[in-house]
PDB file of C-alpha atoms (C1' of nucleotides) in Angstrom:
ATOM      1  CA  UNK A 275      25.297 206.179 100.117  1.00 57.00           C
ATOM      2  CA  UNK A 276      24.576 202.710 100.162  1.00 52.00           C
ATOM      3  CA  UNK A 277      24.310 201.870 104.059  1.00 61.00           C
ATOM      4  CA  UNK A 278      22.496 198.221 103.904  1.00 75.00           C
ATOM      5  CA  UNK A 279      19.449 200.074 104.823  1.00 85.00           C
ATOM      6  CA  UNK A 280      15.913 197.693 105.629  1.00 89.00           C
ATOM      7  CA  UNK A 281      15.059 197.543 102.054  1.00 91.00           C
ATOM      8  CA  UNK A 282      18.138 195.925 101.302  1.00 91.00           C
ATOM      9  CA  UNK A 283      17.906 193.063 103.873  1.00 92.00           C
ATOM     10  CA  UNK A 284      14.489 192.254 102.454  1.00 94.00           C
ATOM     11  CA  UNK A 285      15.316 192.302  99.207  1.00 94.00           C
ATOM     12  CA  UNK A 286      18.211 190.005  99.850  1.00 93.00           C
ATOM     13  CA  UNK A 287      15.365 187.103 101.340  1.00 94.00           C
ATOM     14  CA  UNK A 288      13.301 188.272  98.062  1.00 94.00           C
ATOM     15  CA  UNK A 289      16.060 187.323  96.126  1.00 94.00           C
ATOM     16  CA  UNK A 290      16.699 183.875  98.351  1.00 95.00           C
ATOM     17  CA  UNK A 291      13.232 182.789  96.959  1.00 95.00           C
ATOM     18  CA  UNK A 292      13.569 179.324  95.258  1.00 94.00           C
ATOM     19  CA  UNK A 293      12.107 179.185  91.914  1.00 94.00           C
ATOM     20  CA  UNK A 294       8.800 177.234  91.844  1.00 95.00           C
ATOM     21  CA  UNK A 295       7.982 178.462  95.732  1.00 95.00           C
ATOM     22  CA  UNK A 296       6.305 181.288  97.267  1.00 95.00           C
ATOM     23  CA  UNK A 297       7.201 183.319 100.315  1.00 94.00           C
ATOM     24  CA  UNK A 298       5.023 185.517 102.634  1.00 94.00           C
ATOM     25  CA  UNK A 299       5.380 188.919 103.717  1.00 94.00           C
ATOM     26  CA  UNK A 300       5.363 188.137 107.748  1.00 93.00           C
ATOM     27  CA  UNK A 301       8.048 185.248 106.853  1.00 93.00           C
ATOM     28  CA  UNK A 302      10.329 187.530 104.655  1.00 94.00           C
ATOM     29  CA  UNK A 303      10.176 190.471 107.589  1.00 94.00           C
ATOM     30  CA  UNK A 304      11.285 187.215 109.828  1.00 92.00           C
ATOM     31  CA  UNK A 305      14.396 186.016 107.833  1.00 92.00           C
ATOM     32  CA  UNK A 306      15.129 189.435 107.035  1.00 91.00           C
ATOM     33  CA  UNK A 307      15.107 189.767 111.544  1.00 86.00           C
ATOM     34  CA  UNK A 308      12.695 191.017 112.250  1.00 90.00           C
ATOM     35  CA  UNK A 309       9.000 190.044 112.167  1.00 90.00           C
ATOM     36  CA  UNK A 310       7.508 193.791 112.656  1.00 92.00           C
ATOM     37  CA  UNK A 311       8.959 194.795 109.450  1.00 94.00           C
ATOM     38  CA  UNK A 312       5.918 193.353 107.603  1.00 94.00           C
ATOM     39  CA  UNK A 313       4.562 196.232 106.099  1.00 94.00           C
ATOM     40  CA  UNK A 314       7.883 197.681 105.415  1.00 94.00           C
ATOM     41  CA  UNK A 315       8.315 194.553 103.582  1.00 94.00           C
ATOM     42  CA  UNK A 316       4.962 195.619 101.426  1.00 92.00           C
ATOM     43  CA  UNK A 317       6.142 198.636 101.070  1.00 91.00           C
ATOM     44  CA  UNK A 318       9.777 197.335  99.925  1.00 93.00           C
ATOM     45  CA  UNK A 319       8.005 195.421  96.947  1.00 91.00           C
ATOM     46  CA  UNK A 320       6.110 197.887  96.440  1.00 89.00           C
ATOM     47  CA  UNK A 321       8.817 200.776  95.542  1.00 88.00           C
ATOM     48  CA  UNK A 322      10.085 197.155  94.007  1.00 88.00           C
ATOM     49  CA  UNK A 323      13.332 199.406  92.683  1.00 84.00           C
ATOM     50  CA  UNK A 324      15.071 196.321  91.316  1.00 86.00           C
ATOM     51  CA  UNK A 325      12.076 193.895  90.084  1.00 86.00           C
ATOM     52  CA  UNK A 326      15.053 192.305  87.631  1.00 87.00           C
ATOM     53  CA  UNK A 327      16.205 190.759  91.394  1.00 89.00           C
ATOM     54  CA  UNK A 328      13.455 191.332  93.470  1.00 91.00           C
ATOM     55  CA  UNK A 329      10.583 188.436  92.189  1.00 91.00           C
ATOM     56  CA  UNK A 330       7.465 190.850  93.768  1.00 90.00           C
ATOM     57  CA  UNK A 331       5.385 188.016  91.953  1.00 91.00           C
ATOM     58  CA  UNK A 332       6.836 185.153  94.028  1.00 93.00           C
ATOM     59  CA  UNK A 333       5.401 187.088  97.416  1.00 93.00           C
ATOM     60  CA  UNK A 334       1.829 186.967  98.625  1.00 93.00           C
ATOM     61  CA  UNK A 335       0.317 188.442 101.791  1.00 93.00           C
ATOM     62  CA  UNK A 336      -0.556 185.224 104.683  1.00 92.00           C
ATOM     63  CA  UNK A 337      -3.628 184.015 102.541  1.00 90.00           C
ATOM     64  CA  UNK A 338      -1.860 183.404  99.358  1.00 90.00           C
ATOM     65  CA  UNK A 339      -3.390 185.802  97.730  1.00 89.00           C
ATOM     66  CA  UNK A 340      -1.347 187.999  95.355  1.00 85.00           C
ATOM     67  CA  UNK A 341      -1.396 191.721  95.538  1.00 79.00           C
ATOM     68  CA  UNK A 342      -3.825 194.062  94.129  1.00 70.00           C
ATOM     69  CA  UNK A 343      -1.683 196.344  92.073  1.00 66.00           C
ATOM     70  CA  UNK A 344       1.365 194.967  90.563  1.00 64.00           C
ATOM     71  CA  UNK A 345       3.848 196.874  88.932  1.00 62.00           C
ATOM     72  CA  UNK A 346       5.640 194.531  85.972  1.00 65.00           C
ATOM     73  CA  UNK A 347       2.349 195.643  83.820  1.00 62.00           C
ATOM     74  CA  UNK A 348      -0.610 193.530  85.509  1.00 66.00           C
ATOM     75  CA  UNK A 349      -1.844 191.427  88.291  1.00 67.00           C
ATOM     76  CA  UNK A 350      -3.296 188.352  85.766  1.00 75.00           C
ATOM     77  CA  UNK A 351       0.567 188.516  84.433  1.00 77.00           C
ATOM     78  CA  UNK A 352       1.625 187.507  88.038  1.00 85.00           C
ATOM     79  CA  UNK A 353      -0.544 184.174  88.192  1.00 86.00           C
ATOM     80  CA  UNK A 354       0.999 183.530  84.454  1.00 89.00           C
ATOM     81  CA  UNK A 355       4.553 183.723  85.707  1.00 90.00           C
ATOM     82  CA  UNK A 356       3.819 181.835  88.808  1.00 93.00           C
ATOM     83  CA  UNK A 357       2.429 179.091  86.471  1.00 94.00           C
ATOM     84  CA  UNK A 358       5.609 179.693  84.697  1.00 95.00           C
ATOM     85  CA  UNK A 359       7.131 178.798  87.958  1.00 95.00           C
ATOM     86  CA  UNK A 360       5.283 175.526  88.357  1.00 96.00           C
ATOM     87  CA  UNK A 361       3.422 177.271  91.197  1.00 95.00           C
ATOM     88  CA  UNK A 362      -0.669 176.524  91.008  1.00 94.00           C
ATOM     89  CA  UNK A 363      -2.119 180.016  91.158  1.00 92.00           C
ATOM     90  CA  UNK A 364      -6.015 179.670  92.247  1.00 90.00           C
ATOM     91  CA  UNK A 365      -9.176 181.537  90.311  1.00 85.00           C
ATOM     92  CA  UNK A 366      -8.528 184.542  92.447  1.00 84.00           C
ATOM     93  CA  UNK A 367      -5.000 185.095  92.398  1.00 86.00           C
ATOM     94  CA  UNK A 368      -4.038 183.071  94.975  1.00 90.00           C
ATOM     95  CA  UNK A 369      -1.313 180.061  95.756  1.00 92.00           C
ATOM     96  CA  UNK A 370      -1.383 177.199  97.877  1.00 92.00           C
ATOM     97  CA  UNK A 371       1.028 177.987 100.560  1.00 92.00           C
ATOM     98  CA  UNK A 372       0.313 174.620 101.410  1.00 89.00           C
ATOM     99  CA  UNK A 373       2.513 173.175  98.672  1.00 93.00           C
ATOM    100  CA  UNK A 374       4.525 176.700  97.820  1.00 94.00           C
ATOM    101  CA  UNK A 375       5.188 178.019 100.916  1.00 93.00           C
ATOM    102  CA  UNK A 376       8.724 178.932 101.017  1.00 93.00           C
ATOM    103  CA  UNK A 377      10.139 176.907 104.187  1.00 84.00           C
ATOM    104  CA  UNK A 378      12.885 179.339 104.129  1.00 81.00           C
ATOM    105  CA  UNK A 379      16.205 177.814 103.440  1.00 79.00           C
TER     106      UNK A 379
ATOM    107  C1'  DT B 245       9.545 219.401 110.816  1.00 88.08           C
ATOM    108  C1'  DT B 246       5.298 216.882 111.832  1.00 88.08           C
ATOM    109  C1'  DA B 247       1.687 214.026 110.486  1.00 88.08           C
ATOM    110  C1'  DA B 248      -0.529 210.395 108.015  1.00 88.08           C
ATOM    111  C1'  DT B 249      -0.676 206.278 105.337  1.00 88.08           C
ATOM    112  C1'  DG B 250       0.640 201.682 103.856  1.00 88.08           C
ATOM    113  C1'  DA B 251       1.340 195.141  98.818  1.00 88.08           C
ATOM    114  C1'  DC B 252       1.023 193.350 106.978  1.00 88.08           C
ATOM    115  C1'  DC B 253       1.439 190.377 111.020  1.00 88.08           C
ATOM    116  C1'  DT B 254       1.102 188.960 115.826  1.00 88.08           C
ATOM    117  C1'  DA B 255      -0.833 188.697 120.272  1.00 88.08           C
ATOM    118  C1'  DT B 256      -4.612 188.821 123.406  1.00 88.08           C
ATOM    119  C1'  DC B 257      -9.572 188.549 125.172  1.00 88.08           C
TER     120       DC B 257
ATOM    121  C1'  DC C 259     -12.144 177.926 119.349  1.00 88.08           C
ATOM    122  C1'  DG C 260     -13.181 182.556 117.165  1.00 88.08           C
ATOM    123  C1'  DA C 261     -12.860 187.421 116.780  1.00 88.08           C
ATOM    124  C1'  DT C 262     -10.857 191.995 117.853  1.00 88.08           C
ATOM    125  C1'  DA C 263      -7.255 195.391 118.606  1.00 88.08           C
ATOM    126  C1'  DG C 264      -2.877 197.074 118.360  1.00 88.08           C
ATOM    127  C1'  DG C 265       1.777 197.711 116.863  1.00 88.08           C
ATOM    128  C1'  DC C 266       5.926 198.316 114.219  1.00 88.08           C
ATOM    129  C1'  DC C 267       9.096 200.357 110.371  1.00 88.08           C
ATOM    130  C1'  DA C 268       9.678 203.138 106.440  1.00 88.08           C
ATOM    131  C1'  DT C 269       8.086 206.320 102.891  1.00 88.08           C
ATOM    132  C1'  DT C 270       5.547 210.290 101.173  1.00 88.08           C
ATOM    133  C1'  DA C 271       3.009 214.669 101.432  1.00 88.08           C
TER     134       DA C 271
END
DNA sequence: TTAATGACCTATC
DNA sequence: CGATAGGCCATTA
């Protein structure tokens, strides 16, 4: 049943995340091949069916900001396990891609 | 089945 | 340089 359908291909860059780094959604739809999956990439985290594998927290949107509803039981639990990380999560939710931007290994 | 929406990004004017 | 518009894939109703 399992076909390696889109999900699965961005779930398998989630996964590629280094710890202590952030990725974006328009560079995870790239790695996974292609850079118009972007909101399918959203919408991947979103169903987030495997969040044991699939670090939702470690991806932000192109400003670094996190996302407004998050599903492992709140948003200000997301900046705490990006601190966790070693990752600098801003007043509003939001990382410097500056320093955390996943260069994509 | 069709239609609409969505944790978005990129390109162009 | 800055701002606007459109587009693409998948899921759900």
């Amino acid at each position: 049943m399992e076909k390696k359908s889109t999900f699965e291909l961005i779930y398998d860059v989630v996964r590629q995340i280094p710890k202590g780094k952030v990725a974006t959604y328009g560079q995870i739809a790239r790695l996974a091949g292609n850079a118009k999956w972007s909101r399918v990439v959203g919408y991947a985290l979103h169903a987030n069916p495997d969040p044991a594998n699939i670090p939702c927290f470690r991806v932000v949107n192109r400003f670094g900001g996190l996302s407004p509803a998050f599903v492992f039981g709140g948003i200000n639990v997301q900046a705490d396990l990006l601190r966790a990380d070693g990752i600098t999560v801003r007043d509003d939710n939001t990382v410097d891609l500056d320093v955390f931007m996943w260069n994509g290994l």
